[in-house]
Coordinates of N, CA and C in Angstrom, one line a residue:
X1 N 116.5 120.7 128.4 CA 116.8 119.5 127.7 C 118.3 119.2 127.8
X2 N 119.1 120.0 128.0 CA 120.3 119.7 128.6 C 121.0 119.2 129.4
X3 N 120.5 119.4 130.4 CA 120.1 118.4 131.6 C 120.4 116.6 131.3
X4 N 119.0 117.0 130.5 CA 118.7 115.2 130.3 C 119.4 114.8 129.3
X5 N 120.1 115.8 128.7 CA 121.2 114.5 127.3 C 122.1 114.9 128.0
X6 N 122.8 115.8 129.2 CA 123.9 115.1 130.1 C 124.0 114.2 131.2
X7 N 122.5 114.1 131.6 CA 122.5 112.7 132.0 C 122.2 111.1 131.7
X8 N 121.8 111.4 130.2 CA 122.1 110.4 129.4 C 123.5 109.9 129.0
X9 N 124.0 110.9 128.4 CA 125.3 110.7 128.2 C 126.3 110.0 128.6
X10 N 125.9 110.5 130.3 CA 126.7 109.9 131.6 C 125.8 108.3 131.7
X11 N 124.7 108.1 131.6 CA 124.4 106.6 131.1 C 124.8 105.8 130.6
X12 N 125.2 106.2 129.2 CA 125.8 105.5 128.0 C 127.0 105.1 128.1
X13 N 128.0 106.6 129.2 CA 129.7 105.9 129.4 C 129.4 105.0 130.4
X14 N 128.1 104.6 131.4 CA 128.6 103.8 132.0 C 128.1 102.3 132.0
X15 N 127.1 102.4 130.9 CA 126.8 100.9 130.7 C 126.5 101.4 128.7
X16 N 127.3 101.2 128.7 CA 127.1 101.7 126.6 C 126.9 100.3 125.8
X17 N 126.9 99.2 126.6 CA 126.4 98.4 126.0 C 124.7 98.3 125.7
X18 N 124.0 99.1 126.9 CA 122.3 99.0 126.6 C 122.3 100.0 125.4
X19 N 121.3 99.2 124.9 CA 120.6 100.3 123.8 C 119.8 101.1 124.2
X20 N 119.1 101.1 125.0 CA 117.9 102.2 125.8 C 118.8 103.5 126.0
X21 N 119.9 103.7 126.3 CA 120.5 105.1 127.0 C 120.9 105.6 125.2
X22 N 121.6 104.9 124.4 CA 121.5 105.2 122.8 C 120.5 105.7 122.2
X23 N 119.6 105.0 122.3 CA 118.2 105.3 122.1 C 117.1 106.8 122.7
X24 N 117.1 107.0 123.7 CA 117.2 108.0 124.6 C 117.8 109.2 124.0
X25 N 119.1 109.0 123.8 CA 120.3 110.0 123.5 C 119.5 110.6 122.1
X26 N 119.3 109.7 121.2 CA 119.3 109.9 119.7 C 118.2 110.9 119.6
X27 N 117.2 110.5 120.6 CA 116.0 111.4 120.6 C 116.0 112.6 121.2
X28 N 116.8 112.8 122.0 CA 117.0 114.0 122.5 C 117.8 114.7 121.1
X29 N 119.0 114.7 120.4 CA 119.6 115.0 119.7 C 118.2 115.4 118.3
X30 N 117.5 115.0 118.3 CA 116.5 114.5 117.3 C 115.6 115.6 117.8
X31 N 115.1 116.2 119.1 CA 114.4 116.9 119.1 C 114.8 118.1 119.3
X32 N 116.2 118.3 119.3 CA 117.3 119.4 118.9 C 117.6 119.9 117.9
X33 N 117.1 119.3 116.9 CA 117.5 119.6 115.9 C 119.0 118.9 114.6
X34 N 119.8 118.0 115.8 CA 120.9 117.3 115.4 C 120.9 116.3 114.5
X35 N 120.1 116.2 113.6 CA 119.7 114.6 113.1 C 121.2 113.8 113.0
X36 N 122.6 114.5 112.4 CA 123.7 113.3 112.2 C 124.0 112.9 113.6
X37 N 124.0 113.5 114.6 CA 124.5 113.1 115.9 C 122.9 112.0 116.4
X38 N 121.9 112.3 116.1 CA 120.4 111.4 116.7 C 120.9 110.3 115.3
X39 N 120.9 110.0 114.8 CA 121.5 108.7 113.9 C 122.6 108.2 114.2
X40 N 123.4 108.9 114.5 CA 124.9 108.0 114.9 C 123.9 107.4 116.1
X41 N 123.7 108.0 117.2 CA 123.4 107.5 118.5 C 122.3 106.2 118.2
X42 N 121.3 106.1 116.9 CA 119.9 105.5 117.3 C 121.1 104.1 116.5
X43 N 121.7 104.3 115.7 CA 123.0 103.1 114.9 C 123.4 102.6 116.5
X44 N 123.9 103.3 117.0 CA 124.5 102.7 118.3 C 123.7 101.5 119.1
X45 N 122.2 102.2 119.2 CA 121.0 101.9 120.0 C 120.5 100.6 119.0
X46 N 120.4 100.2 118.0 CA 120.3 99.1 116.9 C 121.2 98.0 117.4
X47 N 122.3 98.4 118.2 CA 123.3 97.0 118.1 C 122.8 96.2 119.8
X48 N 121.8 97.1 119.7 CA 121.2 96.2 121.0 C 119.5 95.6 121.0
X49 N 120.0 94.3 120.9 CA 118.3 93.7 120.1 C 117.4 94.0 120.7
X50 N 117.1 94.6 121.7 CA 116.1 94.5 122.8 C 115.2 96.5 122.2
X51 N 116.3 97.0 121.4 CA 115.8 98.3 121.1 C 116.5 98.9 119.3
X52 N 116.4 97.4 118.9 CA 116.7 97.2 117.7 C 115.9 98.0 116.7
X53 N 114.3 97.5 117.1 CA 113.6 98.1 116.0 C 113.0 99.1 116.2
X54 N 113.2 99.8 117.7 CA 112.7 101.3 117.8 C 113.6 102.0 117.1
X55 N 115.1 101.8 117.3 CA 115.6 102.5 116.7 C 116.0 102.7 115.2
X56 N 115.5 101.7 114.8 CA 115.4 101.7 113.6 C 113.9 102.3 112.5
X57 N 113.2 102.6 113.5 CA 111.9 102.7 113.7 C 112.4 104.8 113.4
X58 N 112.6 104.7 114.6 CA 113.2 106.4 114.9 C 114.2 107.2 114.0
X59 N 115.2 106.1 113.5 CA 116.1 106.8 112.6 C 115.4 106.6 111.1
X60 N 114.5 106.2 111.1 CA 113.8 106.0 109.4 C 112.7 107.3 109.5
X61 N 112.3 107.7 110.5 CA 111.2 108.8 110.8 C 111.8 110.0 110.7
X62 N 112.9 109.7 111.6 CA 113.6 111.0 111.4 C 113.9 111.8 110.2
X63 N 115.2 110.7 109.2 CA 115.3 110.8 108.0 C 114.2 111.5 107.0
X64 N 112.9 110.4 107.2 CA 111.9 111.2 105.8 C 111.2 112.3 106.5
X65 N 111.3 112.7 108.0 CA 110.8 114.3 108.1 C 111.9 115.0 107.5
X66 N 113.1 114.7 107.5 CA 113.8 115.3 107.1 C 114.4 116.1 105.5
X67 N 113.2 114.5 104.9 CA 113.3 115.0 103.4 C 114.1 114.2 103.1
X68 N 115.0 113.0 103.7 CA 116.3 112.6 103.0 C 115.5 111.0 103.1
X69 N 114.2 110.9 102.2 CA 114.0 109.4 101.9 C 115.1 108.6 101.2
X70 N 115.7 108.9 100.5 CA 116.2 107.7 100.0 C 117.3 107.4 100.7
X71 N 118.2 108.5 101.7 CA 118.8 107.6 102.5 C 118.1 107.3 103.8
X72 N 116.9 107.2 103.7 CA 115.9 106.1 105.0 C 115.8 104.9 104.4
X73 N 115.8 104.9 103.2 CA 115.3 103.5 102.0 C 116.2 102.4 102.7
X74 N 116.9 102.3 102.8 CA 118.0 101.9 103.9 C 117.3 101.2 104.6
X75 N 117.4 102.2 106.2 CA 116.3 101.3 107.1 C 115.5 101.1 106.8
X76 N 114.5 101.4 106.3 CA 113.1 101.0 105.4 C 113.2 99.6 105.4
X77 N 114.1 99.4 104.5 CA 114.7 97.7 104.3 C 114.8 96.7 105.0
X78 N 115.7 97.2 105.7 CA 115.8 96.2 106.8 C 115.0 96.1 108.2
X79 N 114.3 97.4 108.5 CA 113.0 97.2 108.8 C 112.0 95.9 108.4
X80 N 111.5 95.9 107.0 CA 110.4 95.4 106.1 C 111.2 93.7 106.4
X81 N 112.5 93.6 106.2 CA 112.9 92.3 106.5 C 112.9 91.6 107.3
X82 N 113.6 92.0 108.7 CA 113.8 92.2 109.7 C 112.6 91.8 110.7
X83 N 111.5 92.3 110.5 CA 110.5 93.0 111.1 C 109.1 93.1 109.7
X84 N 108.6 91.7 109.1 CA 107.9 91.8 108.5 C 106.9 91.8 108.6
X85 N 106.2 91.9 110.1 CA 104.6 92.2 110.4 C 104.4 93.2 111.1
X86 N 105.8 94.8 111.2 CA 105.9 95.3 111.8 C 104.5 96.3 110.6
X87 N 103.8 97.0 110.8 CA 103.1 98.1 110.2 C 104.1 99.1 110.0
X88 N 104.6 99.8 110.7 CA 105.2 101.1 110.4 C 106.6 100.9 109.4
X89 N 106.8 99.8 109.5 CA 108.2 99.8 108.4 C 107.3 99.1 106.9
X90 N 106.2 99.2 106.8 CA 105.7 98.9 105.6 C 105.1 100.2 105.4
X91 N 104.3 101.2 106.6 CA 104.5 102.5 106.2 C 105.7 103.5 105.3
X92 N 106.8 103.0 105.9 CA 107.7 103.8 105.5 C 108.0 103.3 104.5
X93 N 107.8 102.1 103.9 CA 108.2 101.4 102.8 C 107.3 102.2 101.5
X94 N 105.9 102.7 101.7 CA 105.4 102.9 100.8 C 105.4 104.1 100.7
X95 N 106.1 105.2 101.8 CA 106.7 106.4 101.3 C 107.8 106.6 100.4
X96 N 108.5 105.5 100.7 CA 110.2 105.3 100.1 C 109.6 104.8 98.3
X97 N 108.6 104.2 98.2 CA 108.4 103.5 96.9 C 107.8 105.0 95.9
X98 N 106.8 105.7 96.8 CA 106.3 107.0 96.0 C 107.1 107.8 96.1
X99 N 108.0 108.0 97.2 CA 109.4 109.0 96.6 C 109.8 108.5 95.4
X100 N 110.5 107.6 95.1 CA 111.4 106.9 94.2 C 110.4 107.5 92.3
X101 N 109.1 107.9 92.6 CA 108.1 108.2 91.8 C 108.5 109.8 91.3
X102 N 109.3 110.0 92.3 CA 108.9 111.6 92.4 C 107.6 112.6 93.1
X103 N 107.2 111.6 93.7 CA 106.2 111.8 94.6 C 104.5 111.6 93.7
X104 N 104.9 111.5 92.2 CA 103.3 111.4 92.4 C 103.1 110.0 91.6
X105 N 102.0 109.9 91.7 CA 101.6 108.4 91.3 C 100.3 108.6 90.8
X106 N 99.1 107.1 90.7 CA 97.5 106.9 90.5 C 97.9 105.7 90.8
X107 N 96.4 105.8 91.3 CA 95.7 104.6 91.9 C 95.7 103.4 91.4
X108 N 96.1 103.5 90.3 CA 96.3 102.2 88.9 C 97.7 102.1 89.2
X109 N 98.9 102.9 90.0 CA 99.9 102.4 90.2 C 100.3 100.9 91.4
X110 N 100.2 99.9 90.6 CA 100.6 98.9 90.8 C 101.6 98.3 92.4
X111 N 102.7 99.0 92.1 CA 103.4 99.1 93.0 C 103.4 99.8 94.5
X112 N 102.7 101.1 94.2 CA 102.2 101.8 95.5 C 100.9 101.4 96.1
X113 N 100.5 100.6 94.9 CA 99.1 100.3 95.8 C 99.7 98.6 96.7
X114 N 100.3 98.2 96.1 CA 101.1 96.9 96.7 C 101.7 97.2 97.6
X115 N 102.6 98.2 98.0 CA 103.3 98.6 99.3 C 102.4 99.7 100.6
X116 N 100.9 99.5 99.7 CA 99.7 100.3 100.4 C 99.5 99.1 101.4
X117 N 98.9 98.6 100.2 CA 98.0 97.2 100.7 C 99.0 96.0 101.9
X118 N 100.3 96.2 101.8 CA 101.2 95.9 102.9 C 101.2 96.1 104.1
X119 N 101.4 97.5 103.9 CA 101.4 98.4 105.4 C 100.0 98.4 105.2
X120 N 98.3 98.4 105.3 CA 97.0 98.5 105.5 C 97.3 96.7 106.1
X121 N 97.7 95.8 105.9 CA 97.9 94.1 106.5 C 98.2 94.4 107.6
X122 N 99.7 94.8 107.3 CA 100.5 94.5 108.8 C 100.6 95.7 110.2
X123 N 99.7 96.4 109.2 CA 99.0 97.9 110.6 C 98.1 97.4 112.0
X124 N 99.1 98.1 112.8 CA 98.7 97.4 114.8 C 97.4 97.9 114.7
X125 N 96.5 97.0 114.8 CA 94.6 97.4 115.0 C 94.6 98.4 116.8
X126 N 96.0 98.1 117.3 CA 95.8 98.3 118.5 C 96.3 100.0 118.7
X127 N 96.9 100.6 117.7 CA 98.1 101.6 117.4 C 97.3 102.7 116.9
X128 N 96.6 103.8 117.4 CA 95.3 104.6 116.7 C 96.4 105.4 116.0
X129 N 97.8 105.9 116.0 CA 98.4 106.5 114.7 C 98.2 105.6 113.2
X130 N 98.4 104.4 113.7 CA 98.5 103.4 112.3 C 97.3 103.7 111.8
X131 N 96.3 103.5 112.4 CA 95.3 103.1 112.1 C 94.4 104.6 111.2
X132 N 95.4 105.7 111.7 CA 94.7 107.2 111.3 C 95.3 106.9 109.8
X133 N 96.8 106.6 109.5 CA 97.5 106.7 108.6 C 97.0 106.0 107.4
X134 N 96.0 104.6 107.5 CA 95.8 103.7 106.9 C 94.3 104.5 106.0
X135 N 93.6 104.9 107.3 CA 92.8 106.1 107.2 C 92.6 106.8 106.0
X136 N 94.0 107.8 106.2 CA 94.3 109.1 105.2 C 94.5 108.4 104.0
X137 N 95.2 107.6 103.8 CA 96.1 106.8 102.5 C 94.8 106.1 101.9
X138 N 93.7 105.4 102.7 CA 92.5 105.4 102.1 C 91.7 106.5 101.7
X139 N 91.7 107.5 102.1 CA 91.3 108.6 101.8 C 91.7 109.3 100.3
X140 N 92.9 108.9 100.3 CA 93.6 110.0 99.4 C 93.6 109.3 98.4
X141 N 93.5 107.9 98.3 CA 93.5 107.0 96.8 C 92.1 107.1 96.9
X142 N 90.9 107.2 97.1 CA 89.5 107.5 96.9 C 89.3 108.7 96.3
X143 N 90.1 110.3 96.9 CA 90.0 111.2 95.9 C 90.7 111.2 94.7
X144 N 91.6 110.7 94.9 CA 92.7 110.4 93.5 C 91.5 109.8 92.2
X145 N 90.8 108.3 92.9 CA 90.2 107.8 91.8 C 89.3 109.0 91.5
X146 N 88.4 109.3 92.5 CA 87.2 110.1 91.7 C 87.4 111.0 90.4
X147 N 89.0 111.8 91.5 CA 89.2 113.1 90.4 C 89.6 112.4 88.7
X148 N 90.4 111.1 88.8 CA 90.7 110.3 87.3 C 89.4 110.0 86.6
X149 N 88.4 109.5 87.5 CA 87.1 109.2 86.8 C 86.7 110.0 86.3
X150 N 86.5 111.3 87.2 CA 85.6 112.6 86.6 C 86.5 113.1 85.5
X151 N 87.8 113.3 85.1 CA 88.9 113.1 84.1 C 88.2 112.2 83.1
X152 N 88.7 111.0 82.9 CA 88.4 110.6 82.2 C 86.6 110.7 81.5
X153 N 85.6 110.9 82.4 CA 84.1 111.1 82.0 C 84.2 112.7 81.3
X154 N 85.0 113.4 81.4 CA 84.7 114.8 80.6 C 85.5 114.5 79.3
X155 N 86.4 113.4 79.0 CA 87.4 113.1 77.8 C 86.4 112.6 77.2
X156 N 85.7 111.7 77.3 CA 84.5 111.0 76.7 C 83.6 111.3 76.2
X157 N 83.2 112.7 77.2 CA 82.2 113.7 76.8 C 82.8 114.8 75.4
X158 N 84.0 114.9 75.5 CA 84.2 115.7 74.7 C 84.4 114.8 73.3
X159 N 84.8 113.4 73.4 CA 85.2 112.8 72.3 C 83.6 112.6 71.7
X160 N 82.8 112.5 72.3 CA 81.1 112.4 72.1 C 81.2 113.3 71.6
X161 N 81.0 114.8 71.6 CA 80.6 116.1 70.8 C 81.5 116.3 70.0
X162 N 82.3 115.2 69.4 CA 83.2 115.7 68.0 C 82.6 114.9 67.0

């Protein structure tokens, strides 16, 4: 891998205005382990419109594998703005809104079902990751209800036998 982020490198000093060799760079740094150096580089790779929203794409992925959602909430943003029929930045939008929860929620939560129901709109029919993710998040608010119903049907039962 060394190799190819010093021949990126040598890319970037010599046309550092493309975003593609920035872009490139960040990901190599990214699969290294470097996330401040794969962020400086994907910021770099941003100031070039043509690889704007991968990179912005990449440094918001990076970030919440990393655990550091709320400073992805950021990109997230300007993502969802930016790029309002993009799917994946409305994905990440409704990871950034259930962080902000503390990670847990219900299905009767309002707002995460609103930032669901977003990203489930503007998810690529053409993109089988989207389409798995849309999947699971369906999945997982389906066991959520059951387990609240079956919750709430044993409260009832017991308010019955008093």
């Amino acid at each position: 891998v060394d190799w190819a982020r010093l021949s990126i490198e040598r890319a970037v000093e010599l046309e550092p205005e493309k975003g593609l060799g920035q872009w490139m760079l960040g990901g190599i740094h990214a699969t290294q382990g470097r996330g401040d150096e794969a962020e400086t580089a994907y910021l770099e790779a941003m100031r070039d419109p043509e690889h704007r929203r991968a990179a912005l794409t990449n440094i918001t992925s990076l970030l919440i594998m990393e655990n550091q959602v709320p400073r992805a909430a950021r990109y997230v943003e300007t993502l969802t703005t930016e790029y309002p029929d993009y799917g994946w930045g409305w994905f990440y939008n409704t990871l950034v809104v259930i962080d902000r929860k503390g990670g847990v929620f219900s299905p009767d939560d309002k707002e995460v079902m609103a930032a669901f129901d977003k990203f489930e709109q503007t998810a690529d029919p053409d993109d089988p990751e989207q389409l798995r993710q849309v999947q699971a998040l369906r999945e997982s608010h389906r066991r959520m209800r059951e387990m609240m119903d079956e919750a709430d049907a044993r409260v009832n039962e017991r308010a019955g036998d008093q």
